[in-house]
Amino acid sequence: MIAYLDFVTRISLDDKRRTFVAQGLTAGMRVLDVGCGTGDDVRSIAALVGDDGFVAGTDSSHAMIAAARARGVPKPAAFYTASAAQLPFEDASFDAARAERVLQHVADPSAALRELRRVVRPGGSLLLIDQDWDSLSVAGADRDVTRRILHAFADALANGTAGRDARAGLRAAGFPEVEIAPMISTPSLPIAHELILRPAIDAALARGVVDAIAARDWLAALLRAEAQGGFYCAVVVVAALGR
Ligand SMILES: C[S@@+](CC[C@H](N)C(=O)[O-])C[C@H]1O[C@@H](n2cnc3c(N)ncnc32)[C@H](O)[C@@H]1O
């Protein structure tokens, strides 16, 4: 999981920086990063808010928080093991909060969103970034098998439609203004293979929606499509900013 996060961070550094700017993170702010993983975003945000600000990184995984602390805790930052639905902070203690690729793993996102709303001060902001995994499309192989495998991948997540639900979730949690920026991610075959196709095959086999031969033929067809320049993979990623 940590190797996967490092890989995604490496390929999305510019996108991440753009989201810090879009949310208006500046010197002196108090910022919360929920589901911070190994804390790379917390360290980047610490450099933006400076010593007069504060960044808290929380994650429900002890292993992630241990890895985050081992990688370094800059002066204005701290890491906490905590579920998104139960944050160890006073009401209204942050100017801005964010949860990137987290709510797709949360079975009850509305409880987490209410908790995030509680710790953001009135006038503050909450940024959510998540894929809409039901929008995943892949070209180059049998359409029916493709559907079965990709749906198994979306269904294996606790909340595979987190991206499309972000706007309504923010409104319901008490953010009256919500701006959304849906983006299309089009990973190349090597990246899609690591992050999507291989886990999708595993999910489809575990759910028994395809057998091992169909899964092998499916991947072989995608590799042939790639060799002929016809491979295509796309998924909608929704950034939703509530104020
Ligand atoms: C895909 S990683 C994203 C990490 C980081 N936000 C990023 O963009 O690089 C998802 C993280 O959310 C954490 N997570 C999953 N469910 C959570 C929950 N209910 N509360 C807090 N963190 C959670 C996982 O442990 C994992 O570190």
PDB file of C-alpha atoms and ligand atoms in Angstrom:
ATOM      1  CA  MET A   1       0.000   0.000   0.000  1.00  0.00           C
ATOM      2  CA  ILE A   2       2.842   2.391   0.867  1.00  0.00           C
ATOM      3  CA  ALA A   3       4.640   1.605  -2.416  1.00  0.00           C
ATOM      4  CA  TYR A   4       1.348   2.260  -4.230  1.00  0.00           C
ATOM      5  CA  LEU A   5       0.894   5.624  -2.467  1.00  0.00           C
ATOM      6  CA  ASP A   6       4.479   6.662  -3.272  1.00  0.00           C
ATOM      7  CA  PHE A   7       3.904   5.772  -6.906  1.00  0.00           C
ATOM      8  CA  VAL A   8       0.658   7.765  -7.129  1.00  0.00           C
ATOM      9  CA  THR A   9       2.267  10.728  -5.362  1.00  0.00           C
ATOM     10  CA  ARG A  10       5.151  10.692  -7.866  1.00  0.00           C
ATOM     11  CA  ILE A  11       2.828  10.719 -10.874  1.00  0.00           C
ATOM     12  CA  SER A  12       0.415  13.325  -9.482  1.00  0.00           C
ATOM     13  CA  LEU A  13       2.684  15.917  -7.841  1.00  0.00           C
ATOM     14  CA  ASP A  14       1.551  18.778 -10.086  1.00  0.00           C
ATOM     15  CA  ASP A  15      -2.143  17.927  -9.577  1.00  0.00           C
ATOM     16  CA  LYS A  16      -1.646  17.884  -5.820  1.00  0.00           C
ATOM     17  CA  ARG A  17       0.065  21.306  -5.859  1.00  0.00           C
ATOM     18  CA  ARG A  18      -2.814  22.711  -7.924  1.00  0.00           C
ATOM     19  CA  THR A  19      -5.310  21.534  -5.309  1.00  0.00           C
ATOM     20  CA  PHE A  20      -3.366  23.328  -2.536  1.00  0.00           C
ATOM     21  CA  VAL A  21      -3.602  26.536  -4.570  1.00  0.00           C
ATOM     22  CA  ALA A  22      -7.298  25.996  -5.398  1.00  0.00           C
ATOM     23  CA  GLN A  23      -8.088  25.606  -1.712  1.00  0.00           C
ATOM     24  CA  GLY A  24      -6.130  28.782  -0.915  1.00  0.00           C
ATOM     25  CA  LEU A  25      -3.719  27.198   1.546  1.00  0.00           C
ATOM     26  CA  THR A  26      -1.346  29.946   2.734  1.00  0.00           C
ATOM     27  CA  ALA A  27       0.962  30.933   5.567  1.00  0.00           C
ATOM     28  CA  GLY A  28      -0.505  30.858   9.063  1.00  0.00           C
ATOM     29  CA  MET A  29      -3.463  28.565   8.267  1.00  0.00           C
ATOM     30  CA  ARG A  30      -4.534  25.552  10.323  1.00  0.00           C
ATOM     31  CA  VAL A  31      -5.110  22.623   7.942  1.00  0.00           C
ATOM     32  CA  LEU A  32      -6.310  19.044   8.462  1.00  0.00           C
ATOM     33  CA  ASP A  33      -5.472  16.190   6.052  1.00  0.00           C
ATOM     34  CA  VAL A  34      -7.722  13.211   6.808  1.00  0.00           C
ATOM     35  CA  GLY A  35      -6.546   9.826   5.511  1.00  0.00           C
ATOM     36  CA  CYS A  36      -3.062  11.291   5.134  1.00  0.00           C
ATOM     37  CA  GLY A  37      -1.332   7.963   4.418  1.00  0.00           C
ATOM     38  CA  THR A  38       2.432   8.389   4.691  1.00  0.00           C
ATOM     39  CA  GLY A  39       2.071  12.148   5.160  1.00  0.00           C
ATOM     40  CA  ASP A  40       3.624  13.496   1.959  1.00  0.00           C
ATOM     41  CA  ASP A  41       0.809  16.019   1.534  1.00  0.00           C
ATOM     42  CA  VAL A  42       1.080  17.034   5.201  1.00  0.00           C
ATOM     43  CA  ARG A  43       4.777  17.812   4.714  1.00  0.00           C
ATOM     44  CA  SER A  44       4.049  19.814   1.529  1.00  0.00           C
ATOM     45  CA  ILE A  45       1.290  21.756   3.288  1.00  0.00           C
ATOM     46  CA  ALA A  46       3.560  22.374   6.305  1.00  0.00           C
ATOM     47  CA  ALA A  47       5.937  24.215   3.983  1.00  0.00           C
ATOM     48  CA  LEU A  48       3.015  26.368   2.758  1.00  0.00           C
ATOM     49  CA  VAL A  49       1.532  27.264   6.163  1.00  0.00           C
ATOM     50  CA  GLY A  50       4.933  27.816   7.786  1.00  0.00           C
ATOM     51  CA  ASP A  51       5.761  27.915  11.479  1.00  0.00           C
ATOM     52  CA  ASP A  52       2.831  30.237  12.286  1.00  0.00           C
ATOM     53  CA  GLY A  53       0.394  27.652  10.909  1.00  0.00           C
ATOM     54  CA  PHE A  54      -0.383  24.043  11.790  1.00  0.00           C
ATOM     55  CA  VAL A  55      -1.092  20.863   9.791  1.00  0.00           C
ATOM     56  CA  ALA A  56      -2.630  17.753  11.310  1.00  0.00           C
ATOM     57  CA  GLY A  57      -2.485  14.474   9.411  1.00  0.00           C
ATOM     58  CA  THR A  58      -4.832  11.707  10.531  1.00  0.00           C
ATOM     59  CA  ASP A  59      -5.222   8.153   9.325  1.00  0.00           C
ATOM     60  CA  SER A  60      -7.125   5.161  10.668  1.00  0.00           C
ATOM     61  CA  SER A  61      -4.110   2.910  10.025  1.00  0.00           C
ATOM     62  CA  HIS A  62      -1.450   2.703  12.752  1.00  0.00           C
ATOM     63  CA  ALA A  63       1.023   1.474  10.121  1.00  0.00           C
ATOM     64  CA  MET A  64       0.438   4.561   7.946  1.00  0.00           C
ATOM     65  CA  ILE A  65       0.868   6.943  10.874  1.00  0.00           C
ATOM     66  CA  ALA A  66       4.045   5.113  11.970  1.00  0.00           C
ATOM     67  CA  ALA A  67       5.398   5.436   8.389  1.00  0.00           C
ATOM     68  CA  ALA A  68       4.371   9.110   8.264  1.00  0.00           C
ATOM     69  CA  ARG A  69       6.204   9.870  11.530  1.00  0.00           C
ATOM     70  CA  ALA A  70       9.262   7.900  10.403  1.00  0.00           C
ATOM     71  CA  ARG A  71       9.476  10.010   7.241  1.00  0.00           C
ATOM     72  CA  GLY A  72       9.658  13.213   9.267  1.00  0.00           C
ATOM     73  CA  VAL A  73       7.393  15.562  11.175  1.00  0.00           C
ATOM     74  CA  PRO A  74       8.101  19.194  10.304  1.00  0.00           C
ATOM     75  CA  LYS A  75       7.692  21.800  13.052  1.00  0.00           C
ATOM     76  CA  PRO A  76       4.133  22.928  12.277  1.00  0.00           C
ATOM     77  CA  ALA A  77       2.803  19.363  11.766  1.00  0.00           C
ATOM     78  CA  ALA A  78       1.555  16.433  13.840  1.00  0.00           C
ATOM     79  CA  PHE A  79       0.181  12.981  13.002  1.00  0.00           C
ATOM     80  CA  TYR A  80      -2.679  11.175  14.755  1.00  0.00           C
ATOM     81  CA  THR A  81      -4.210   7.726  14.407  1.00  0.00           C
ATOM     82  CA  ALA A  82      -7.941   8.398  14.107  1.00  0.00           C
ATOM     83  CA  SER A  83     -10.951   7.400  12.075  1.00  0.00           C
ATOM     84  CA  ALA A  84     -12.437  10.082   9.837  1.00  0.00           C
ATOM     85  CA  ALA A  85     -15.694   9.592  11.755  1.00  0.00           C
ATOM     86  CA  GLN A  86     -14.093  10.400  15.131  1.00  0.00           C
ATOM     87  CA  LEU A  87     -11.489  13.133  14.985  1.00  0.00           C
ATOM     88  CA  PRO A  88      -9.526  14.112  18.114  1.00  0.00           C
ATOM     89  CA  PHE A  89     -10.039  17.869  17.650  1.00  0.00           C
ATOM     90  CA  GLU A  90     -12.214  20.623  19.096  1.00  0.00           C
ATOM     91  CA  ASP A  91     -15.084  22.068  17.074  1.00  0.00           C
ATOM     92  CA  ALA A  92     -14.052  24.681  14.478  1.00  0.00           C
ATOM     93  CA  SER A  93     -10.331  24.136  15.003  1.00  0.00           C
ATOM     94  CA  PHE A  94      -9.244  24.220  11.322  1.00  0.00           C
ATOM     95  CA  ASP A  95      -9.399  26.794   8.521  1.00  0.00           C
ATOM     96  CA  ALA A  96      -9.310  24.079   5.872  1.00  0.00           C
ATOM     97  CA  ALA A  97      -9.573  20.301   5.689  1.00  0.00           C
ATOM     98  CA  ARG A  98      -9.031  17.802   2.894  1.00  0.00           C
ATOM     99  CA  ALA A  99      -9.582  14.113   2.246  1.00  0.00           C
ATOM    100  CA  GLU A 100      -7.991  12.823  -0.943  1.00  0.00           C
ATOM    101  CA  ARG A 101      -8.890   9.322  -2.152  1.00  0.00           C
ATOM    102  CA  VAL A 102     -10.184   8.476   1.319  1.00  0.00           C
ATOM    103  CA  LEU A 103     -14.001   8.501   1.246  1.00  0.00           C
ATOM    104  CA  GLN A 104     -13.983   5.775  -1.431  1.00  0.00           C
ATOM    105  CA  HIS A 105     -12.734   3.512   1.382  1.00  0.00           C
ATOM    106  CA  VAL A 106     -15.339   4.652   3.927  1.00  0.00           C
ATOM    107  CA  ALA A 107     -18.605   2.719   4.198  1.00  0.00           C
ATOM    108  CA  ASP A 108     -20.471   5.582   5.950  1.00  0.00           C
ATOM    109  CA  PRO A 109     -19.184   8.743   4.251  1.00  0.00           C
ATOM    110  CA  SER A 110     -21.940  10.962   5.690  1.00  0.00           C
ATOM    111  CA  ALA A 111     -20.737  10.308   9.268  1.00  0.00           C
ATOM    112  CA  ALA A 112     -17.181  11.219   8.208  1.00  0.00           C
ATOM    113  CA  LEU A 113     -18.402  14.363   6.421  1.00  0.00           C
ATOM    114  CA  ARG A 114     -20.398  15.507   9.477  1.00  0.00           C
ATOM    115  CA  GLU A 115     -17.268  15.047  11.595  1.00  0.00           C
ATOM    116  CA  LEU A 116     -15.132  16.965   9.105  1.00  0.00           C
ATOM    117  CA  ARG A 117     -17.715  19.763   9.072  1.00  0.00           C
ATOM    118  CA  ARG A 118     -17.601  19.896  12.888  1.00  0.00           C
ATOM    119  CA  VAL A 119     -13.848  20.569  13.004  1.00  0.00           C
ATOM    120  CA  VAL A 120     -13.796  23.168  10.185  1.00  0.00           C
ATOM    121  CA  ARG A 121     -14.512  26.710  11.340  1.00  0.00           C
ATOM    122  CA  PRO A 122     -17.435  28.657   9.873  1.00  0.00           C
ATOM    123  CA  GLY A 123     -16.113  30.247   6.678  1.00  0.00           C
ATOM    124  CA  GLY A 124     -13.554  27.468   6.253  1.00  0.00           C
ATOM    125  CA  SER A 125     -13.324  24.909   3.449  1.00  0.00           C
ATOM    126  CA  LEU A 126     -13.295  21.160   2.858  1.00  0.00           C
ATOM    127  CA  LEU A 127     -11.768  19.621  -0.277  1.00  0.00           C
ATOM    128  CA  LEU A 128     -12.695  16.087  -1.308  1.00  0.00           C
ATOM    129  CA  ILE A 129     -10.964  14.255  -4.146  1.00  0.00           C
ATOM    130  CA  ASP A 130     -12.175  10.841  -5.240  1.00  0.00           C
ATOM    131  CA  GLN A 131     -12.628   8.745  -8.345  1.00  0.00           C
ATOM    132  CA  ASP A 132     -16.066   7.759  -9.548  1.00  0.00           C
ATOM    133  CA  TRP A 133     -15.105   4.143 -10.141  1.00  0.00           C
ATOM    134  CA  ASP A 134     -18.357   3.360 -11.938  1.00  0.00           C
ATOM    135  CA  SER A 135     -17.146   5.733 -14.682  1.00  0.00           C
ATOM    136  CA  LEU A 136     -14.130   3.540 -15.397  1.00  0.00           C
ATOM    137  CA  SER A 137     -13.901   2.536 -19.048  1.00  0.00           C
ATOM    138  CA  VAL A 138     -11.352   0.384 -20.813  1.00  0.00           C
ATOM    139  CA  ALA A 139     -11.158  -0.289 -24.559  1.00  0.00           C
ATOM    140  CA  GLY A 140      -9.528  -3.189 -26.329  1.00  0.00           C
ATOM    141  CA  ALA A 141     -11.286  -6.303 -25.032  1.00  0.00           C
ATOM    142  CA  ASP A 142     -14.680  -8.037 -24.983  1.00  0.00           C
ATOM    143  CA  ARG A 143     -17.271  -5.532 -23.720  1.00  0.00           C
ATOM    144  CA  ASP A 144     -19.259  -7.894 -21.502  1.00  0.00           C
ATOM    145  CA  VAL A 145     -16.166  -9.282 -19.752  1.00  0.00           C
ATOM    146  CA  THR A 146     -14.833  -5.731 -19.412  1.00  0.00           C
ATOM    147  CA  ARG A 147     -18.048  -4.649 -17.697  1.00  0.00           C
ATOM    148  CA  ARG A 148     -18.010  -7.596 -15.310  1.00  0.00           C
ATOM    149  CA  ILE A 149     -14.384  -7.057 -14.315  1.00  0.00           C
ATOM    150  CA  LEU A 150     -14.613  -3.263 -13.942  1.00  0.00           C
ATOM    151  CA  HIS A 151     -17.871  -3.442 -11.977  1.00  0.00           C
ATOM    152  CA  ALA A 152     -16.283  -6.000  -9.631  1.00  0.00           C
ATOM    153  CA  PHE A 153     -13.458  -3.525  -9.008  1.00  0.00           C
ATOM    154  CA  ALA A 154     -15.893  -0.670  -8.188  1.00  0.00           C
ATOM    155  CA  ASP A 155     -18.051  -2.941  -6.037  1.00  0.00           C
ATOM    156  CA  ALA A 156     -15.066  -4.197  -4.033  1.00  0.00           C
ATOM    157  CA  LEU A 157     -14.524  -0.695  -2.645  1.00  0.00           C
ATOM    158  CA  ALA A 158     -16.489   0.420   0.414  1.00  0.00           C
ATOM    159  CA  ASN A 159     -17.774   3.459  -1.520  1.00  0.00           C
ATOM    160  CA  GLY A 160     -16.846   3.203  -5.194  1.00  0.00           C
ATOM    161  CA  THR A 161     -19.034   6.147  -6.266  1.00  0.00           C
ATOM    162  CA  ALA A 162     -17.445   8.591  -3.768  1.00  0.00           C
ATOM    163  CA  GLY A 163     -16.522  10.975  -6.603  1.00  0.00           C
ATOM    164  CA  ARG A 164     -20.031  11.441  -7.990  1.00  0.00           C
ATOM    165  CA  ASP A 165     -21.499  11.678  -4.475  1.00  0.00           C
ATOM    166  CA  ALA A 166     -19.077  14.364  -3.231  1.00  0.00           C
ATOM    167  CA  ARG A 167     -21.200  17.382  -4.168  1.00  0.00           C
ATOM    168  CA  ALA A 168     -24.371  16.130  -2.473  1.00  0.00           C
ATOM    169  CA  GLY A 169     -22.363  14.877   0.500  1.00  0.00           C
ATOM    170  CA  LEU A 170     -20.786  18.280   1.096  1.00  0.00           C
ATOM    171  CA  ARG A 171     -24.154  20.028   0.800  1.00  0.00           C
ATOM    172  CA  ALA A 172     -25.784  17.598   3.219  1.00  0.00           C
ATOM    173  CA  ALA A 173     -22.921  18.014   5.699  1.00  0.00           C
ATOM    174  CA  GLY A 174     -23.490  21.776   5.857  1.00  0.00           C
ATOM    175  CA  PHE A 175     -21.319  23.360   3.166  1.00  0.00           C
ATOM    176  CA  PRO A 176     -23.723  25.645   1.281  1.00  0.00           C
ATOM    177  CA  GLU A 177     -21.282  26.508  -1.512  1.00  0.00           C
ATOM    178  CA  VAL A 178     -19.799  23.595  -3.434  1.00  0.00           C
ATOM    179  CA  GLU A 179     -17.585  23.927  -6.492  1.00  0.00           C
ATOM    180  CA  ILE A 180     -16.823  20.770  -8.427  1.00  0.00           C
ATOM    181  CA  ALA A 181     -14.079  20.059 -10.926  1.00  0.00           C
ATOM    182  CA  PRO A 182     -14.463  16.653 -12.567  1.00  0.00           C
ATOM    183  CA  MET A 183     -11.285  15.608 -14.359  1.00  0.00           C
ATOM    184  CA  ILE A 184     -10.586  12.613 -16.561  1.00  0.00           C
ATOM    185  CA  SER A 185      -7.608  10.496 -15.663  1.00  0.00           C
ATOM    186  CA  THR A 186      -6.269   8.432 -18.591  1.00  0.00           C
ATOM    187  CA  PRO A 187      -3.534   6.164 -17.250  1.00  0.00           C
ATOM    188  CA  SER A 188      -1.167   4.446 -19.655  1.00  0.00           C
ATOM    189  CA  LEU A 189      -1.264   0.646 -19.760  1.00  0.00           C
ATOM    190  CA  PRO A 190       1.672   0.089 -17.341  1.00  0.00           C
ATOM    191  CA  ILE A 191       0.116   2.433 -14.759  1.00  0.00           C
ATOM    192  CA  ALA A 192      -3.420   1.134 -15.327  1.00  0.00           C
ATOM    193  CA  HIS A 193      -2.107  -2.410 -15.004  1.00  0.00           C
ATOM    194  CA  GLU A 194      -0.584  -1.714 -11.583  1.00  0.00           C
ATOM    195  CA  LEU A 195      -3.357   0.416 -10.133  1.00  0.00           C
ATOM    196  CA  ILE A 196      -6.528  -0.832 -11.797  1.00  0.00           C
ATOM    197  CA  LEU A 197      -6.408  -3.856 -14.132  1.00  0.00           C
ATOM    198  CA  ARG A 198      -4.577  -6.273 -11.847  1.00  0.00           C
ATOM    199  CA  PRO A 199      -6.686  -5.393  -8.745  1.00  0.00           C
ATOM    200  CA  ALA A 200      -9.814  -5.502 -10.934  1.00  0.00           C
ATOM    201  CA  ILE A 201      -9.001  -9.030 -12.093  1.00  0.00           C
ATOM    202  CA  ASP A 202      -8.383 -10.059  -8.473  1.00  0.00           C
ATOM    203  CA  ALA A 203     -11.750  -8.566  -7.438  1.00  0.00           C
ATOM    204  CA  ALA A 204     -13.564 -10.247 -10.347  1.00  0.00           C
ATOM    205  CA  LEU A 205     -12.007 -13.648  -9.585  1.00  0.00           C
ATOM    206  CA  ALA A 206     -12.779 -13.279  -5.856  1.00  0.00           C
ATOM    207  CA  ARG A 207     -16.413 -12.473  -6.693  1.00  0.00           C
ATOM    208  CA  GLY A 208     -16.629 -15.296  -9.214  1.00  0.00           C
ATOM    209  CA  VAL A 209     -17.908 -13.013 -12.009  1.00  0.00           C
ATOM    210  CA  VAL A 210     -15.271 -14.322 -14.447  1.00  0.00           C
ATOM    211  CA  ASP A 211     -13.104 -17.436 -14.426  1.00  0.00           C
ATOM    212  CA  ALA A 212      -9.310 -17.507 -14.644  1.00  0.00           C
ATOM    213  CA  ILE A 213      -9.323 -18.220 -18.413  1.00  0.00           C
ATOM    214  CA  ALA A 214     -11.636 -15.297 -19.196  1.00  0.00           C
ATOM    215  CA  ALA A 215      -9.500 -13.025 -17.004  1.00  0.00           C
ATOM    216  CA  ARG A 216      -6.301 -14.156 -18.729  1.00  0.00           C
ATOM    217  CA  ASP A 217      -7.855 -13.678 -22.203  1.00  0.00           C
ATOM    218  CA  TRP A 218      -9.120 -10.235 -21.172  1.00  0.00           C
ATOM    219  CA  LEU A 219      -5.670  -9.053 -20.112  1.00  0.00           C
ATOM    220  CA  ALA A 220      -4.088 -10.602 -23.234  1.00  0.00           C
ATOM    221  CA  ALA A 221      -6.570  -8.660 -25.420  1.00  0.00           C
ATOM    222  CA  LEU A 222      -5.646  -5.416 -23.644  1.00  0.00           C
ATOM    223  CA  LEU A 223      -1.931  -6.105 -24.177  1.00  0.00           C
ATOM    224  CA  ARG A 224      -2.619  -6.734 -27.888  1.00  0.00           C
ATOM    225  CA  ALA A 225      -4.586  -3.489 -28.041  1.00  0.00           C
ATOM    226  CA  GLU A 226      -1.640  -1.681 -26.475  1.00  0.00           C
ATOM    227  CA  ALA A 227       0.769  -3.241 -29.000  1.00  0.00           C
ATOM    228  CA  GLN A 228      -1.470  -1.932 -31.814  1.00  0.00           C
ATOM    229  CA  GLY A 229      -1.757   1.527 -30.216  1.00  0.00           C
ATOM    230  CA  GLY A 230      -5.434   1.033 -29.310  1.00  0.00           C
ATOM    231  CA  PHE A 231      -5.422   0.689 -25.534  1.00  0.00           C
ATOM    232  CA  TYR A 232      -7.552   3.253 -23.682  1.00  0.00           C
ATOM    233  CA  CYS A 233      -8.424   3.552 -20.000  1.00  0.00           C
ATOM    234  CA  ALA A 234     -10.235   6.491 -18.391  1.00  0.00           C
ATOM    235  CA  VAL A 235     -11.908   7.311 -15.100  1.00  0.00           C
ATOM    236  CA  VAL A 236     -13.553  10.469 -13.787  1.00  0.00           C
ATOM    237  CA  VAL A 237     -11.857  12.000 -10.731  1.00  0.00           C
ATOM    238  CA  VAL A 238     -13.965  14.580  -8.891  1.00  0.00           C
ATOM    239  CA  ALA A 239     -12.443  17.392  -6.860  1.00  0.00           C
ATOM    240  CA  ALA A 240     -15.204  19.007  -4.787  1.00  0.00           C
ATOM    241  CA  LEU A 241     -14.564  22.105  -2.698  1.00  0.00           C
ATOM    242  CA  GLY A 242     -17.112  22.979  -0.044  1.00  0.00           C
ATOM    243  CA  ARG A 243     -17.179  26.315   1.732  1.00  0.00           C
TER     244      ARG A 243
HETATM  245  C1  LIG B   1      -5.442   5.871  -1.131  1.00  0.00           C
HETATM  246  S1  LIG B   1      -4.832   6.383   0.429  1.00  0.00           S
HETATM  247  C2  LIG B   1      -4.709   8.148   0.174  1.00  0.00           C
HETATM  248  C3  LIG B   1      -3.612   8.803   0.980  1.00  0.00           C
HETATM  249  C4  LIG B   1      -3.442  10.301   0.755  1.00  0.00           C
HETATM  250  N1  LIG B   1      -4.658  11.022   1.089  1.00  0.00           N
HETATM  251  C5  LIG B   1      -3.026  10.625  -0.660  1.00  0.00           C
HETATM  252  O1  LIG B   1      -3.784  11.260  -1.400  1.00  0.00           O
HETATM  253  O2  LIG B   1      -1.893  10.280  -1.049  1.00  0.00           O
HETATM  254  C6  LIG B   1      -6.233   6.231   1.525  1.00  0.00           C
HETATM  255  C7  LIG B   1      -5.859   6.409   2.995  1.00  0.00           C
HETATM  256  O3  LIG B   1      -7.076   6.553   3.734  1.00  0.00           O
HETATM  257  C8  LIG B   1      -6.934   5.835   4.948  1.00  0.00           C
HETATM  258  N2  LIG B   1      -8.295   5.533   5.450  1.00  0.00           N
HETATM  259  C9  LIG B   1      -9.154   4.600   4.978  1.00  0.00           C
HETATM  260  N3  LIG B   1     -10.301   4.625   5.686  1.00  0.00           N
HETATM  261  C10 LIG B   1     -10.158   5.617   6.610  1.00  0.00           C
HETATM  262  C11 LIG B   1     -11.005   6.127   7.647  1.00  0.00           C
HETATM  263  N4  LIG B   1     -12.231   5.624   7.848  1.00  0.00           N
HETATM  264  N5  LIG B   1     -10.544   7.129   8.422  1.00  0.00           N
HETATM  265  C12 LIG B   1      -9.300   7.643   8.206  1.00  0.00           C
HETATM  266  N6  LIG B   1      -8.447   7.187   7.253  1.00  0.00           N
HETATM  267  C13 LIG B   1      -8.879   6.181   6.464  1.00  0.00           C
HETATM  268  C14 LIG B   1      -6.087   4.620   4.574  1.00  0.00           C
HETATM  269  O4  LIG B   1      -5.463   4.046   5.703  1.00  0.00           O
HETATM  270  C15 LIG B   1      -5.105   5.230   3.589  1.00  0.00           C
HETATM  271  O5  LIG B   1      -3.933   5.684   4.220  1.00  0.00           O
END
